[in-house]
Short mmCIF file of C-alpha atoms in Angstrom, two decimals:
data_model
loop_
_atom_site.label_atom_id
_atom_site.label_comp_id
_atom_site.label_asym_id
_atom_site.label_seq_id
_atom_site.Cartn_x
_atom_site.Cartn_y
_atom_site.Cartn_z
CA MET U 31 8.22 57.50 56.03
CA LYS U 32 11.58 58.79 54.82
CA SER U 33 13.09 59.44 58.40
CA VAL U 34 12.36 58.86 61.97
CA LYS U 35 13.85 62.01 63.36
CA GLY U 36 10.99 64.01 65.14
CA ARG U 37 8.66 61.48 64.89
CA VAL U 38 6.90 59.49 68.04
CA ALA U 39 7.19 55.67 68.21
CA ALA U 40 5.28 53.27 70.34
CA ILE U 41 6.80 50.11 71.37
CA THR U 42 5.41 47.24 73.31
CA GLY U 43 7.83 44.77 74.91
CA ALA U 44 10.38 47.47 75.28
CA GLY U 45 12.01 46.35 78.49
CA SER U 46 14.34 43.92 76.69
CA GLY U 47 15.37 42.01 73.38
CA ILE U 48 14.44 43.44 70.13
CA GLY U 49 12.05 46.32 71.61
CA ARG U 50 14.83 47.52 73.73
CA ALA U 51 17.40 47.46 70.88
CA THR U 52 14.54 49.00 68.34
CA ALA U 53 13.95 51.79 71.16
CA GLU U 54 17.46 52.65 71.49
CA LEU U 55 18.12 52.89 67.74
CA LEU U 56 15.06 55.09 66.99
CA ALA U 57 15.99 57.12 69.89
CA ARG U 58 19.47 57.55 68.55
CA ASN U 59 18.19 58.52 65.28
CA GLY U 60 16.15 61.42 66.95
CA CYS U 61 12.74 59.66 67.34
CA HIS U 62 10.96 60.34 70.65
CA VAL U 63 9.61 56.86 72.24
CA ALA U 64 6.66 55.75 74.22
CA LEU U 65 7.86 52.33 75.97
CA SER U 66 5.65 49.85 77.49
CA ASP U 67 6.38 46.49 79.31
CA VAL U 68 5.16 44.61 82.20
CA ASN U 69 8.93 44.34 83.40
CA GLU U 70 9.15 47.59 85.23
CA GLN U 71 12.79 47.24 85.92
CA GLY U 72 13.69 46.36 82.42
CA LEU U 73 11.50 49.12 81.16
CA ALA U 74 13.32 51.47 83.06
CA GLU U 75 16.48 50.54 82.21
CA THR U 76 15.28 51.31 78.41
CA ALA U 77 14.16 54.41 79.13
CA GLU U 78 17.47 55.61 80.57
CA LYS U 79 19.36 54.48 77.33
CA CYS U 80 16.86 56.30 75.35
CA ARG U 81 16.80 59.68 77.44
CA GLY U 82 20.68 59.69 77.03
CA HIS U 83 20.06 60.51 73.00
CA GLY U 84 18.02 63.69 73.90
CA VAL U 85 14.65 62.59 72.96
CA ARG U 86 11.55 62.79 74.78
CA VAL U 87 10.47 59.31 76.37
CA HIS U 88 7.17 58.14 77.83
CA THR U 89 6.94 54.82 79.79
CA ALA U 90 4.05 52.96 81.16
CA ARG U 91 3.70 49.44 82.62
CA VAL U 92 1.15 47.86 80.31
CA ASP U 93 -0.07 44.48 79.71
CA VAL U 94 -0.87 44.28 75.98
CA ALA U 95 -3.47 41.54 76.60
CA ASN U 96 -5.61 44.15 78.44
CA ARG U 97 -7.81 45.87 75.66
CA GLU U 98 -8.79 48.80 78.11
CA ALA U 99 -5.23 49.41 79.13
CA MET U 100 -4.06 49.31 75.71
CA HIS U 101 -6.42 51.97 74.33
CA ALA U 102 -5.56 54.09 77.47
CA TRP U 103 -2.21 53.94 76.71
CA ALA U 104 -2.52 55.18 73.45
CA GLY U 105 -4.74 58.22 74.38
CA ASP U 106 -1.68 58.99 76.99
CA VAL U 107 0.94 58.78 74.63
CA ALA U 108 -0.80 60.82 71.91
CA ARG U 109 -1.55 63.71 74.72
CA GLU U 110 1.80 63.68 76.33
CA LEU U 111 3.98 63.18 73.15
CA GLY U 112 1.77 65.38 70.71
CA ALA U 113 1.36 62.59 68.15
CA VAL U 114 2.01 58.94 67.28
CA HIS U 115 3.68 58.04 63.89
CA LEU U 116 5.09 54.63 64.44
CA VAL U 117 3.69 51.71 66.45
CA ILE U 118 5.77 48.33 66.95
CA ASN U 119 3.88 45.64 68.24
CA ASN U 120 6.65 43.39 69.42
CA ALA U 121 5.64 42.04 72.75
CA GLY U 122 5.54 38.22 73.06
CA VAL U 123 5.82 35.13 75.13
CA ALA U 124 6.70 31.63 74.29
CA LEU U 125 5.30 28.28 75.39
CA GLY U 126 6.93 24.55 74.91
CA ALA U 127 4.36 21.89 75.12
CA THR U 128 2.69 19.16 72.93
CA ILE U 129 -1.06 20.07 72.15
CA GLU U 130 -2.12 17.24 74.28
CA ASP U 131 -0.48 18.60 77.17
CA THR U 132 -1.34 22.27 76.47
CA ARG U 133 -3.86 23.51 78.97
CA TYR U 134 -6.64 25.65 77.75
CA GLU U 135 -5.26 28.29 80.29
CA ASP U 136 -2.06 28.39 78.79
CA PHE U 137 -2.99 28.60 75.28
CA GLU U 138 -5.28 31.73 76.10
CA TRP U 139 -2.40 33.33 78.06
CA LEU U 140 -0.20 33.02 74.83
CA MET U 141 -2.87 33.90 72.37
CA ASN U 142 -3.90 36.93 74.65
CA ILE U 143 -0.30 38.22 74.32
CA ASN U 144 1.05 37.34 71.04
CA PHE U 145 -1.93 37.63 68.93
CA TRP U 146 -4.53 40.06 70.84
CA GLY U 147 -1.54 42.32 71.99
CA VAL U 148 -1.02 42.87 68.22
CA VAL U 149 -4.65 43.47 67.64
CA HIS U 150 -4.86 45.77 70.54
CA GLY U 151 -1.69 47.55 69.74
CA THR U 152 -3.00 48.14 66.12
CA LYS U 153 -6.58 49.16 66.70
CA ALA U 154 -5.71 51.39 69.60
CA PHE U 155 -2.96 53.32 67.73
CA LEU U 156 -4.36 53.32 64.08
CA PRO U 157 -6.85 56.41 64.73
CA HIS U 158 -3.67 58.51 66.04
CA LEU U 159 -1.56 57.47 62.85
CA LYS U 160 -4.47 58.56 60.88
CA ALA U 161 -4.47 61.95 62.84
CA ALA U 162 -0.92 62.52 62.41
CA GLY U 163 -1.26 62.26 58.75
CA GLU U 164 1.47 59.52 58.25
CA GLY U 165 2.68 56.49 60.00
CA HIS U 166 4.08 52.90 59.97
CA ILE U 167 2.75 49.83 61.94
CA VAL U 168 5.13 46.95 62.60
CA ASN U 169 3.91 43.60 63.74
CA VAL U 170 6.38 41.15 64.85
CA SER U 171 5.49 37.73 63.83
CA SER U 172 8.11 34.89 63.58
CA VAL U 173 9.85 32.43 61.40
CA PHE U 174 7.07 30.01 63.35
CA GLY U 175 4.74 32.18 61.64
CA ILE U 176 5.90 30.65 58.33
CA ILE U 177 6.48 27.07 59.21
CA ALA U 178 5.27 24.86 62.03
CA VAL U 179 7.10 22.92 64.31
CA PRO U 180 6.17 20.11 67.19
CA THR U 181 5.76 21.65 70.64
CA GLN U 182 5.12 24.97 69.37
CA ALA U 183 1.26 24.69 68.25
CA ALA U 184 0.20 27.70 70.52
CA TYR U 185 3.10 30.02 69.29
CA ASN U 186 2.42 28.87 65.72
CA ALA U 187 -1.02 29.67 65.90
CA ALA U 188 -0.48 33.13 67.10
CA LYS U 189 2.35 33.87 64.85
CA PHE U 190 0.70 32.58 61.70
CA ALA U 191 -2.44 34.65 62.69
CA VAL U 192 -0.19 37.86 63.28
CA LYS U 193 0.90 37.26 59.59
CA GLY U 194 -2.69 37.23 58.11
CA PHE U 195 -3.88 39.81 60.21
CA THR U 196 -0.97 42.14 59.23
CA GLU U 197 -1.19 41.26 55.57
CA ALA U 198 -4.88 42.27 55.71
CA LEU U 199 -4.43 45.48 57.42
CA ARG U 200 -1.75 46.50 54.86
CA GLN U 201 -4.13 45.85 52.01
CA GLU U 202 -7.11 47.47 53.54
CA LEU U 203 -4.99 50.99 54.11
CA GLU U 204 -3.70 50.63 50.66
CA VAL U 205 -7.10 50.44 49.06
CA GLU U 206 -7.94 53.58 50.98
CA GLY U 207 -4.70 55.20 49.91
CA LEU U 208 -3.78 56.18 53.49
CA PRO U 209 -0.01 57.06 54.12
CA ILE U 210 0.32 54.49 56.61
CA GLY U 211 2.85 51.57 55.77
CA VAL U 212 2.76 48.15 57.48
CA THR U 213 5.20 45.58 58.02
CA CYS U 214 5.23 41.90 59.25
CA VAL U 215 8.46 41.02 60.76
CA HIS U 216 9.71 37.37 60.80
CA PRO U 217 12.72 36.98 62.99
CA GLY U 218 14.66 33.68 63.14
CA GLY U 219 16.56 32.82 66.32
CA ILE U 220 17.30 36.25 67.88
CA LYS U 221 19.67 36.42 71.06
CA THR U 222 17.15 37.37 73.69
CA ASN U 223 15.58 35.69 76.86
CA ILE U 224 12.33 34.76 75.44
CA ALA U 225 13.05 30.94 75.39
CA ARG U 226 14.46 31.36 79.00
CA ASN U 227 11.38 32.87 80.42
CA SER U 228 9.13 30.67 78.46
CA ARG U 229 6.65 28.51 80.00
CA SER U 230 6.97 24.81 79.51
CA ILE U 231 4.89 21.48 80.17
CA PRO U 232 7.52 18.67 80.65
CA ARG U 233 6.62 15.50 78.79
CA ARG U 234 9.26 12.42 78.45
CA GLY U 235 10.72 12.69 74.82
CA TRP U 236 9.37 15.95 73.94
CA VAL U 237 9.93 18.66 76.39
CA GLY U 238 12.69 18.28 78.97
CA PRO U 239 14.67 20.36 81.63
CA ASN U 240 17.22 21.53 78.84
CA SER U 241 14.86 22.09 76.10
CA SER U 242 15.07 25.85 76.28
CA ALA U 243 18.69 25.90 76.57
CA ASP U 244 19.24 23.58 73.70
CA PHE U 245 16.86 25.96 71.77
CA GLU U 246 18.80 29.03 72.61
CA LYS U 247 22.05 27.52 71.16
CA LEU U 248 20.42 27.84 67.70
CA PHE U 249 19.90 31.86 68.27
CA ALA U 250 22.59 33.71 66.07
CA THR U 251 21.27 37.17 65.54
CA THR U 252 21.64 40.02 67.71
CA PRO U 253 18.71 42.35 68.99
CA GLU U 254 20.80 45.26 67.51
CA ARG U 255 20.75 43.43 64.18
CA ALA U 256 16.91 43.04 64.29
CA ALA U 257 16.57 46.73 65.16
CA SER U 258 18.50 47.67 62.18
CA ASP U 259 16.35 45.40 59.99
CA ILE U 260 13.15 46.99 61.32
CA ARG U 261 14.36 50.44 60.92
CA SER U 262 15.04 49.66 57.46
CA ALA U 263 11.61 48.19 56.85
CA ILE U 264 10.14 50.91 58.19
CA LEU U 265 12.03 53.61 56.09
CA LYS U 266 11.74 51.43 52.62
CA ASN U 267 8.03 50.77 53.52
CA ARG U 268 8.53 47.02 53.10
CA ARG U 269 5.62 44.66 53.39
CA ARG U 270 7.60 41.95 55.03
CA GLN U 271 10.87 41.68 56.70
CA LEU U 272 12.96 38.33 57.38
CA ILE U 273 15.40 38.65 60.18
CA GLY U 274 18.50 36.44 60.15
CA SER U 275 19.96 34.16 57.72
CA ASP U 276 18.02 31.54 59.33
CA ALA U 277 14.88 33.27 58.55
CA VAL U 278 15.93 33.49 54.82
CA VAL U 279 16.61 29.66 54.78
CA VAL U 280 13.35 28.75 56.52
CA ASP U 281 11.40 31.05 54.18
CA LEU U 282 12.86 29.43 51.14
CA LEU U 283 12.59 25.87 52.50
CA GLN U 284 8.85 26.58 52.94
CA ARG U 285 8.48 27.91 49.31
CA LEU U 286 10.33 24.98 47.62
CA MET U 287 8.74 22.49 49.98
CA PRO U 288 5.66 23.68 51.36
CA THR U 289 4.65 20.11 52.79
CA LEU U 290 7.78 18.21 52.45
CA TYR U 291 9.47 20.45 54.89
CA GLN U 292 7.12 18.83 57.44
CA ARG U 293 8.50 15.33 56.49
CA LEU U 294 11.95 16.83 57.28
CA LEU U 295 10.98 18.21 60.84
CA VAL U 296 9.30 15.07 61.69
CA ALA U 297 12.50 12.99 60.85
CA GLY U 298 14.60 15.44 62.99
CA ALA U 299 12.14 15.43 65.78
CA ARG U 300 11.86 11.67 65.79
CA ARG U 301 15.79 11.30 66.40
CA ARG U 302 15.42 14.00 68.99
CA TRP U 303 12.61 12.04 70.46
CA ARG U 304 14.52 8.72 70.55
CA LYS U 305 17.69 10.47 72.12
CA MET U 306 15.49 11.91 74.77
CA MET U 307 13.57 8.76 75.55
CA LEU U 308 16.92 6.82 76.07
CA SER U 309 18.69 9.48 78.01
CA GLU U 310 15.44 9.82 80.40
CA ASP U 311 14.98 5.83 80.60
CA PRO U 312 15.87 5.15 84.41
CA SER U 313 16.88 1.59 83.30
CA SER U 314 19.53 2.98 80.66
#
């Protein structure tokens, strides 16, 4: 796809963060947008920004974990906007907890959104991209789809799964010679509210009241930069897009030390665990 002007893009998780920034950038470039989120206020704000660029905007409150709702939304978008050319499966949530403490219900909640949401978005819109005669699918994974870290097992599992699913999808479409590109996006720390709005299960030495805030201090890349990189990946039909210098470093670390990186993370986590244990010790 050489241009997004006049095309139609469907974006999940469009109420904030990367989803909002990508929707606004595409609209600024003349792309009509279909926006979904469970946050209706944020969704309305994004829609208003996009309409300011003179494009058609379709909005719907959709839970990406709901298969029937996603397929119904895809049909509505195709009918109302005439076609669908781009799909950006961006919606996601976070969970901080050890594997021992993670409840099955929390694991299912995260997987239903972060992994099944991508599957639903892909399968619901793929027939419409084929009907349009061209298209591109962007599935948002994470640097945590490249390396694993303590207290993020559920998130790691979902994002690793998105990576595998997306790469297999791209290969299948290429085998059939279809003009539909597929990109797996691996953002590093993006300045969004995903950590602040995450679920967490406190555990002494592992997950504390300041864990999310401490994690957010590592976020260095803006959503606008992420949106720009995503647009570039679409136009250049990249298989994979790293976002942020931290993502580049993480990817390099995993390539050079595919197992040793775990020892480095364990050493850092152990120091943090000891510090938290001391700070949370009532007798200290």
